[in-house]
mmCIF file of C-alpha atoms (C1' of nucleotides) in Angstrom:
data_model
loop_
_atom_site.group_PDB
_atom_site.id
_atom_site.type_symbol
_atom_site.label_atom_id
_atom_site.label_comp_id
_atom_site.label_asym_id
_atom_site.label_seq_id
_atom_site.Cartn_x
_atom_site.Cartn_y
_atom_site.Cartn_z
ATOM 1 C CA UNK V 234 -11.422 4.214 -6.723
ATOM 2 C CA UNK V 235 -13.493 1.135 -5.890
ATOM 3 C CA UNK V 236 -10.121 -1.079 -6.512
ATOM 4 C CA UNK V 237 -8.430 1.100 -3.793
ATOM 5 C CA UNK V 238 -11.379 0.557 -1.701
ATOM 6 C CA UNK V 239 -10.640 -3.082 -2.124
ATOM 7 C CA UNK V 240 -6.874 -3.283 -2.163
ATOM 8 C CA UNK V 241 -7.410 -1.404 1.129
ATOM 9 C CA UNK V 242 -9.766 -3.975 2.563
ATOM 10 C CA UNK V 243 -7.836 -6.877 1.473
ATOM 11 C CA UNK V 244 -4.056 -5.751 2.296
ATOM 12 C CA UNK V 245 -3.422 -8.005 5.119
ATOM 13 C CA UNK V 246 -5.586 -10.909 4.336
ATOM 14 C CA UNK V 247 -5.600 -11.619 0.781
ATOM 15 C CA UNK V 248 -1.440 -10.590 0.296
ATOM 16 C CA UNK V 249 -0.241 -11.098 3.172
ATOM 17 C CA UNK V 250 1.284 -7.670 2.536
ATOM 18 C CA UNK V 251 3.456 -8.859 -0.524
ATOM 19 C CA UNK V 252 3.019 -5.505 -2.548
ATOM 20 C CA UNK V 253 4.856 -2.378 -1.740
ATOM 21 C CA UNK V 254 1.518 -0.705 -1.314
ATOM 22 C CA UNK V 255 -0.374 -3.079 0.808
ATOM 23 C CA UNK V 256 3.384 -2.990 3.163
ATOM 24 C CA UNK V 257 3.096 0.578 3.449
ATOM 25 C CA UNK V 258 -0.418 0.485 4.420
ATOM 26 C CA UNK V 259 -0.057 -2.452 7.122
ATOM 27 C CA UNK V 260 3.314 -0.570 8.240
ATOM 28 C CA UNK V 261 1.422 2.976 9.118
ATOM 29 C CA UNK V 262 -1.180 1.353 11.024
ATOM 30 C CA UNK V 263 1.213 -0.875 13.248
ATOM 31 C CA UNK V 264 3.170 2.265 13.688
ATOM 32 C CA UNK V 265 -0.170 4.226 14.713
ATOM 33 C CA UNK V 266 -0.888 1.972 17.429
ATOM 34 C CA UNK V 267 3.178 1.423 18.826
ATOM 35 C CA UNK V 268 2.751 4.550 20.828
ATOM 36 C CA UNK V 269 1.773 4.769 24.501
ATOM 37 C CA UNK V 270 -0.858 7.946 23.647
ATOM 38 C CA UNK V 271 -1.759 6.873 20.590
ATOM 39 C CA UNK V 272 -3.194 3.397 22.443
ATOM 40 C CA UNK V 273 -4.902 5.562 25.233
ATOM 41 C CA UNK V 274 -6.667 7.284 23.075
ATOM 42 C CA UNK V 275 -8.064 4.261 20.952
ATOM 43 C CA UNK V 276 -8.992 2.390 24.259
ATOM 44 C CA UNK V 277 -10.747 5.388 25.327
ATOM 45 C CA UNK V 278 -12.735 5.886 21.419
ATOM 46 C CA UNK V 279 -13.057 1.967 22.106
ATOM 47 C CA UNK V 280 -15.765 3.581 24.913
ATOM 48 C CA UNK V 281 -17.408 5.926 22.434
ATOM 49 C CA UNK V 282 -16.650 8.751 20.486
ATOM 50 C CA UNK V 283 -14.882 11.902 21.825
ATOM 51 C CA UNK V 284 -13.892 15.539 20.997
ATOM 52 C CA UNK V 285 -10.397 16.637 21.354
ATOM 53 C CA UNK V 286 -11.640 18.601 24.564
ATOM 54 C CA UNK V 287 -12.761 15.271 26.428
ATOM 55 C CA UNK V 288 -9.146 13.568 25.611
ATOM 56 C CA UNK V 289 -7.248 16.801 26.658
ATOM 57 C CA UNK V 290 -9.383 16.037 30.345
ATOM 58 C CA UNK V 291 -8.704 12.450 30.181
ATOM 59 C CA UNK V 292 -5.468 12.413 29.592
ATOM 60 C CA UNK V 293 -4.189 15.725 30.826
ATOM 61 C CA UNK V 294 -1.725 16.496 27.673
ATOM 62 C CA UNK V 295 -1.319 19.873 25.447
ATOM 63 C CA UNK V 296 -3.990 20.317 23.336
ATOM 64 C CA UNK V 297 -1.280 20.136 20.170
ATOM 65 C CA UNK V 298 -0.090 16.757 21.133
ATOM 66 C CA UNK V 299 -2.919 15.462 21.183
ATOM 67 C CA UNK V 300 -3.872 16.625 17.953
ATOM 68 C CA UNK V 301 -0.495 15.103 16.544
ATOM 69 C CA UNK V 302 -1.655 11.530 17.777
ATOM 70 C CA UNK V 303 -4.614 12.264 16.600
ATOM 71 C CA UNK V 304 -3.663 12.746 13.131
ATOM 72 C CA UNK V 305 -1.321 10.016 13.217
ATOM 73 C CA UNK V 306 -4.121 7.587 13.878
ATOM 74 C CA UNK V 307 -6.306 9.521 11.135
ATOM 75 C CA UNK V 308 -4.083 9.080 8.558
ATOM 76 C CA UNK V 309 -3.586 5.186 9.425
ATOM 77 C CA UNK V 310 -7.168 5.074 9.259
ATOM 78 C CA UNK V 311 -7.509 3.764 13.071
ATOM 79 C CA UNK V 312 -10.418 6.637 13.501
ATOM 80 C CA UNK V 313 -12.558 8.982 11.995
ATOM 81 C CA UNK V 314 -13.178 12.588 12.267
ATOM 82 C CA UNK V 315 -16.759 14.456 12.322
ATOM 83 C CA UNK V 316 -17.378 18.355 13.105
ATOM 84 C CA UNK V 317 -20.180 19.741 14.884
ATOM 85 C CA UNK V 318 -20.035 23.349 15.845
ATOM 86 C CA UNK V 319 -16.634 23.739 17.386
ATOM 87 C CA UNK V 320 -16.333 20.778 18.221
ATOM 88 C CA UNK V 321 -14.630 17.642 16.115
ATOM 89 C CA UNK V 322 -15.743 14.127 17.582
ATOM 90 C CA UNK V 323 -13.350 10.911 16.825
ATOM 91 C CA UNK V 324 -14.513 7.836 16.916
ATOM 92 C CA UNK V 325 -12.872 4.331 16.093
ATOM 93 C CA UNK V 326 -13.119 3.022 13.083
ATOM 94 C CA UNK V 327 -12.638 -1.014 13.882
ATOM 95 C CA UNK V 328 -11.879 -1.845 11.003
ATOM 96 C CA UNK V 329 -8.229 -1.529 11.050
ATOM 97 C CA UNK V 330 -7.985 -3.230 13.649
ATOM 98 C CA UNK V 331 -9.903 -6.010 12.200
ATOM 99 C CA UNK V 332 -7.872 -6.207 9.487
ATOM 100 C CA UNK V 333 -4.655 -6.548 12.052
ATOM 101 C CA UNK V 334 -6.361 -9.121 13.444
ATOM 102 C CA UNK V 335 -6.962 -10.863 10.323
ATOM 103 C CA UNK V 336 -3.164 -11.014 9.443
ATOM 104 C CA UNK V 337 -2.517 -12.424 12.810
ATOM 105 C CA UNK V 338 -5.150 -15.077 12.129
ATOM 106 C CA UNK V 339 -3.740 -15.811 8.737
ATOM 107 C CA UNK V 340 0.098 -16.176 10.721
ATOM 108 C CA UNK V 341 -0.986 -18.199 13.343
ATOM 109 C CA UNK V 342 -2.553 -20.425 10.883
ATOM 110 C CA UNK V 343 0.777 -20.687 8.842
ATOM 111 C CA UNK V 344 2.516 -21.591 11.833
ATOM 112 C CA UNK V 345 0.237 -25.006 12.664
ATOM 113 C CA UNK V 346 1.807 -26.465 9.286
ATOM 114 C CA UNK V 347 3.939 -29.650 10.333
ATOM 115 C CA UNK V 348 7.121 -27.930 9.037
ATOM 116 C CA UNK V 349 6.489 -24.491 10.022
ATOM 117 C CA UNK V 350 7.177 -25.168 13.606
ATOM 118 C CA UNK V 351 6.311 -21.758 15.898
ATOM 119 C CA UNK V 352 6.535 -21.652 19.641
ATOM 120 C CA UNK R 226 9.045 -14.970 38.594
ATOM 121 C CA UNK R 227 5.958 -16.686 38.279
ATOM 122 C CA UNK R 228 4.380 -13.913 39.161
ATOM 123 C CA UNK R 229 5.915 -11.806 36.219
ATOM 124 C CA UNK R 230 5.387 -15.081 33.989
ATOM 125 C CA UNK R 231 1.463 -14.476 34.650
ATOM 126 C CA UNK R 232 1.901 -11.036 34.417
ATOM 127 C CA UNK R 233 3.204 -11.199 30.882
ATOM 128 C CA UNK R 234 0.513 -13.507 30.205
ATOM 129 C CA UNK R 235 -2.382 -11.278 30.462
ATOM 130 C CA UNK R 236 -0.994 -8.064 30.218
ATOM 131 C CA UNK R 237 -3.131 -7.443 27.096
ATOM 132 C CA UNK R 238 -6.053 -9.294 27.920
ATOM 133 C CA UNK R 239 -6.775 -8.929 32.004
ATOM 134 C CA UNK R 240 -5.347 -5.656 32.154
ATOM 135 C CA UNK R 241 -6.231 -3.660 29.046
ATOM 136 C CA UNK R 242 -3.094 -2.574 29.537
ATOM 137 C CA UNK R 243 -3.837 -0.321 32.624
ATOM 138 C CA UNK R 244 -0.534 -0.986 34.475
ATOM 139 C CA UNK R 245 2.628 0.677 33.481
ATOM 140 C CA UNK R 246 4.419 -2.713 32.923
ATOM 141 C CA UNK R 247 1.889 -4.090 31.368
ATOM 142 C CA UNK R 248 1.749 -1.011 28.965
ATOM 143 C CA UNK R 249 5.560 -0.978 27.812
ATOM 144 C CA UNK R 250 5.249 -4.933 27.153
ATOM 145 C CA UNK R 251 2.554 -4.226 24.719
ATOM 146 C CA UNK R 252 4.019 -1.198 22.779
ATOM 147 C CA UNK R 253 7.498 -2.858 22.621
ATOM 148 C CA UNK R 254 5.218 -5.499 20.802
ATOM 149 C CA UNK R 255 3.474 -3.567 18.367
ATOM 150 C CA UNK R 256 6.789 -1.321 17.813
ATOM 151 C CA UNK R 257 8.593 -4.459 16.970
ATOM 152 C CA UNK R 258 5.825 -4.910 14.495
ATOM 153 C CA UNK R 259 6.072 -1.608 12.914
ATOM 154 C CA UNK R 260 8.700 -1.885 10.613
ATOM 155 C CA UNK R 261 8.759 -3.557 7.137
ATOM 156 C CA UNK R 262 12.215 -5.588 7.749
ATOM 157 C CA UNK R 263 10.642 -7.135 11.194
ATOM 158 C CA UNK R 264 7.442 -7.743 8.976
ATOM 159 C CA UNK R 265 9.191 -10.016 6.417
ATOM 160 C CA UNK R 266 11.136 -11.977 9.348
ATOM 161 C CA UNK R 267 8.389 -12.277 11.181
ATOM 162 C CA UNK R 268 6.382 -13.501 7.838
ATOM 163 C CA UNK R 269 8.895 -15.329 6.864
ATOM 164 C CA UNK R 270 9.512 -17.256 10.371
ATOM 165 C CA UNK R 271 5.853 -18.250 10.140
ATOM 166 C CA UNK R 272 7.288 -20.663 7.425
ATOM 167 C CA UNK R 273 9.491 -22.232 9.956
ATOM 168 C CA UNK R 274 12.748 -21.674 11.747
ATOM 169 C CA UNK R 275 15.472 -20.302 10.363
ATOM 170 C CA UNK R 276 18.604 -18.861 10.935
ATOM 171 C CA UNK R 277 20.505 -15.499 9.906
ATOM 172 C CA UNK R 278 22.103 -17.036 6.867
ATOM 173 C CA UNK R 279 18.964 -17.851 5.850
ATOM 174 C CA UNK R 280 17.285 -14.884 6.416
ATOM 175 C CA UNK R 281 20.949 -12.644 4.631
ATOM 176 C CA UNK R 282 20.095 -14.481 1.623
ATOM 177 C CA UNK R 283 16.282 -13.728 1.486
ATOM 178 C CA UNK R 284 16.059 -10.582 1.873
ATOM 179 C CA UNK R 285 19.621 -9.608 0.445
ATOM 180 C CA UNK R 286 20.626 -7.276 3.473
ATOM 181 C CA UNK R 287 23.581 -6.770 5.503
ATOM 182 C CA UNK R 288 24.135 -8.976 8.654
ATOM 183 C CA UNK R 289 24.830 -6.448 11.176
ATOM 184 C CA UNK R 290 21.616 -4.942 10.163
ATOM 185 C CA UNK R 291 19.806 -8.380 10.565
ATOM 186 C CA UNK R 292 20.917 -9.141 13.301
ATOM 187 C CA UNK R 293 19.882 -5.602 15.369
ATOM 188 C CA UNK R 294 16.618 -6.447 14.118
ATOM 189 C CA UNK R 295 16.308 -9.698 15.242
ATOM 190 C CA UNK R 296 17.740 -8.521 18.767
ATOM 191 C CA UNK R 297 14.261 -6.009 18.647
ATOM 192 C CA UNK R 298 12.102 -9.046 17.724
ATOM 193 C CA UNK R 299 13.795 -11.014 20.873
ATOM 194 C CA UNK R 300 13.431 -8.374 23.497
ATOM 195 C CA UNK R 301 10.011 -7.619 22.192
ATOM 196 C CA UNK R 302 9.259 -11.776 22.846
ATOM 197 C CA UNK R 303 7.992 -12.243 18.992
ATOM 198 C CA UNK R 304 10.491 -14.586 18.351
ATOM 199 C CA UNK R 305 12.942 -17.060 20.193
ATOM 200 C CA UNK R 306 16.252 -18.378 19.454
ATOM 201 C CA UNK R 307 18.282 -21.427 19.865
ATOM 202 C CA UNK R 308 21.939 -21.872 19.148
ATOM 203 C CA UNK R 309 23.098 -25.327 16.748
ATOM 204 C CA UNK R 310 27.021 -25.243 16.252
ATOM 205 C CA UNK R 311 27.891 -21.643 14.493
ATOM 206 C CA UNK R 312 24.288 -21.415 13.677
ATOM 207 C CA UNK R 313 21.782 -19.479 15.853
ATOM 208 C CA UNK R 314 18.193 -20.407 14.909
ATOM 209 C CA UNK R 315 14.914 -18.005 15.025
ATOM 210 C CA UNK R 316 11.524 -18.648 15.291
ATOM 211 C CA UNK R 317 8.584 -17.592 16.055
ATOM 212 C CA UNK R 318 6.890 -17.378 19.160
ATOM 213 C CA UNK R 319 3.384 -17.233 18.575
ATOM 214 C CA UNK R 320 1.991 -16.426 22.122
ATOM 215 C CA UNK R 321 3.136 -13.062 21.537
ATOM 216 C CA UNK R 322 0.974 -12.291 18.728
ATOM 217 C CA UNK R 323 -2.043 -14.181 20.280
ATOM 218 C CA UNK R 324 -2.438 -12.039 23.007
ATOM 219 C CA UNK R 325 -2.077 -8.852 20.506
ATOM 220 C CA UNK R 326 -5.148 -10.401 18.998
ATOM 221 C CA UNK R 327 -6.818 -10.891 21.985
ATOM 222 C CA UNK R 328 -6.480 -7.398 22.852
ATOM 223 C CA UNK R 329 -8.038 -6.610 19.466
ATOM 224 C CA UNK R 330 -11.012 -8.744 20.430
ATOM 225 C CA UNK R 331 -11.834 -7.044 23.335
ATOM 226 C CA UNK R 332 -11.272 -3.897 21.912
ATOM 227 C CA UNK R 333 -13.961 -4.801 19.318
ATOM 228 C CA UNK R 334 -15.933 -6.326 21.869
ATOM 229 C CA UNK R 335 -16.409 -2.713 23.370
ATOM 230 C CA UNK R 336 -16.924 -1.200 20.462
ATOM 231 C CA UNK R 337 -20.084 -3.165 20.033
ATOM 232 C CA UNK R 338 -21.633 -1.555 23.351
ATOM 233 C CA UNK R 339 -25.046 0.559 22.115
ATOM 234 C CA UNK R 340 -23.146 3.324 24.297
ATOM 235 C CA UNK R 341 -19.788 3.170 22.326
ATOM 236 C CA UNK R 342 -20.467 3.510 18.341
ATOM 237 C CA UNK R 343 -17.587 2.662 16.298
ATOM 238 C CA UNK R 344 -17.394 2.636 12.491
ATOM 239 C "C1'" DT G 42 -18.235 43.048 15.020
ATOM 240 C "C1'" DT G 43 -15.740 41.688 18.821
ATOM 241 C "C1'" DG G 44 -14.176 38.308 21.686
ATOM 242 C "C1'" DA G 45 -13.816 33.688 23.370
ATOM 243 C "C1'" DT G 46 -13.496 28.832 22.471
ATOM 244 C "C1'" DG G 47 -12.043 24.457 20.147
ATOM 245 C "C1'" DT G 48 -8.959 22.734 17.214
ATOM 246 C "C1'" DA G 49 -5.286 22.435 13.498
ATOM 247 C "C1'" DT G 50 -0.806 23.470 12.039
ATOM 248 C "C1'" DC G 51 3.849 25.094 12.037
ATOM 249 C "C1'" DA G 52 8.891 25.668 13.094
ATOM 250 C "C1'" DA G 53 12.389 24.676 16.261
ATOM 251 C "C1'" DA G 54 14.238 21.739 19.607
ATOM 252 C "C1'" DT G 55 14.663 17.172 21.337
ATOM 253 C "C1'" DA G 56 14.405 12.273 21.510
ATOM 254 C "C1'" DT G 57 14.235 7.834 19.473
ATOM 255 C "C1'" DT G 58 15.413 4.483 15.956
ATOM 256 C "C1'" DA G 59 17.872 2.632 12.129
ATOM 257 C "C1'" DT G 60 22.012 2.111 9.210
ATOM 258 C "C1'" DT G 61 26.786 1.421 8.372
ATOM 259 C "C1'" DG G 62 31.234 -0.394 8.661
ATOM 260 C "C1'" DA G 63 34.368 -2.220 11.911
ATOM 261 C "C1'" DT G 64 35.595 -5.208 15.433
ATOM 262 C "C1'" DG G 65 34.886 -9.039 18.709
ATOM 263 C "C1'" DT G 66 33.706 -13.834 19.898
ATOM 264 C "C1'" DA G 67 32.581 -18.570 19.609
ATOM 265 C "C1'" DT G 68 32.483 -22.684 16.815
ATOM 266 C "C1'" DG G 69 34.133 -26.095 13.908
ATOM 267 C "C1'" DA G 70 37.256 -27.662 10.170
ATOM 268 C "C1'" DT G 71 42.081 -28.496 8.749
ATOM 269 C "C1'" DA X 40 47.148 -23.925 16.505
ATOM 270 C "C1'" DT X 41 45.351 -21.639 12.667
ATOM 271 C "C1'" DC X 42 41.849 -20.193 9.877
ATOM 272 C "C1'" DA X 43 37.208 -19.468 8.036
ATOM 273 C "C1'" DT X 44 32.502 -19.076 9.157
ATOM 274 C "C1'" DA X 45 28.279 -17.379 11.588
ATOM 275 C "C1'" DC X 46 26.869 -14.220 14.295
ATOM 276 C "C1'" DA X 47 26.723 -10.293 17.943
ATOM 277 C "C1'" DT X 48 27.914 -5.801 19.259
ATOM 278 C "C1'" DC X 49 29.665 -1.202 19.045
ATOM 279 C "C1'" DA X 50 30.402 3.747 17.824
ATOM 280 C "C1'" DA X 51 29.350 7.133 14.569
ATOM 281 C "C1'" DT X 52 26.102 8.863 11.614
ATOM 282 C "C1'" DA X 53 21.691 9.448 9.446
ATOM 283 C "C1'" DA X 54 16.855 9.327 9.414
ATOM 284 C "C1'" DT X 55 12.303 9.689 11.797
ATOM 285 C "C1'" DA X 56 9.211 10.791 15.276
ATOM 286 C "C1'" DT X 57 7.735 13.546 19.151
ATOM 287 C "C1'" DT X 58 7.308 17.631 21.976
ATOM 288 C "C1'" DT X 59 6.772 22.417 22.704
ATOM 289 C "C1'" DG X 60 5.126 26.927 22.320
ATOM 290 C "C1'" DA X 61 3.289 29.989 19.020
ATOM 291 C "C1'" DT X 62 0.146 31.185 15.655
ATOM 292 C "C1'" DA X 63 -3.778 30.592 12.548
ATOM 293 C "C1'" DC X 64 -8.512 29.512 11.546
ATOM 294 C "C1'" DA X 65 -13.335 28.557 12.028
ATOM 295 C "C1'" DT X 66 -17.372 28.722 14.854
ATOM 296 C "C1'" DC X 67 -20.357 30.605 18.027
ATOM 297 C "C1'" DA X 68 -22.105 33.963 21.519
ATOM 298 C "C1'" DA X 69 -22.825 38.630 22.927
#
DNA sequence: TTGATGTATCAAATATTATTGATGTATGAT
DNA sequence: ATCATACATCAATAATATTTGATACATCAA
């Protein structure tokens, strides 16, 4: 358990997603966020958490759909979910994104080598 | 033209991605990201140029199917090419990804509002 | 306990993306 | 001029993801 914790904190910076696992991982999170909704909703969480009801108003979509993104972004760990009462509040959970970030960091970095030429 | 140039420049950052243009540049982005062939180019551009031969005999998959995801890499401006006698010649283009982690920053700039609560 | 509300989930239909094998095109070598 | 190489592109198929409308479930209020 704790070395899933870890492999999970790790998978972009310390592998640079070399292992099937840590791929997978980095792979359903891109995916989460390649998705016009799916972004909406994050920049809105980005303002504080929500219920479902407060991103049906915002965004004017079927309840369902929503859900669907919802649960796409759950599952790549992008948010969180909390009930109270009726209601289930999402929030953002940043680091996800800080671990996208990281990768990008460690890329970038790659690229300033004399013989790695980037753009 | 210039004014698209600038556009392109800041759609993540100025923008948050608030116009419509601005919005499909970002996702074609991130969807060009999402997928674990465009992951290993994309890695393995970071170690320099190269060019499909090279990248055939890395990753031990077909042409045809190298080449359609190089064309996704292209139109999504991750990567630019060049053309050297029969060779064509990839690399990175590393603006792209900046301004994906700029976005990121911002994002978690918000996210540190008292108002806004994120993980 | 009944009914309304907030949300998840499901199955079917649709849309989008990726793979495959074949063919086309330009370049350079002979 | 012919041929091989390096690559792009295309059409058909397969695989995945999304949308839609319906239904199910839990919570709360009356």
């Amino acid at each position: 358990m704790a070395i899933l914790v870890k492999l999970q904190h790790y998978y972009w910076t310390k592998q640079l997603m070399s292992s099937a696992v840590a791929n997978k991982k980095a792979i359903d999170l891109l995916k989460a966020l390649a998705e016009p909704i799916r972004l909406k909703i994050i920049e809105s969480l980005s303002n504080g958490e929500k219920c479902v009801c407060d991103l049906m108003q915002e965004t004017d979509l079927a309840q369902s759909k929503i859900s669907f993104h919802l649960k796409v972004l759950k599952e790549a760990g992008v948010i969180t979910d909390r009930q109270s009462g009726r209601w289930i509040y999402y929030k953002l959970d940043i680091r996800a994104l800080k671990s996208l970030q990281n990768w990008i960091k460690k890329l970038r970095k790659e690229c300033l080598n004399e013989t790695s030429s980037c753009e």
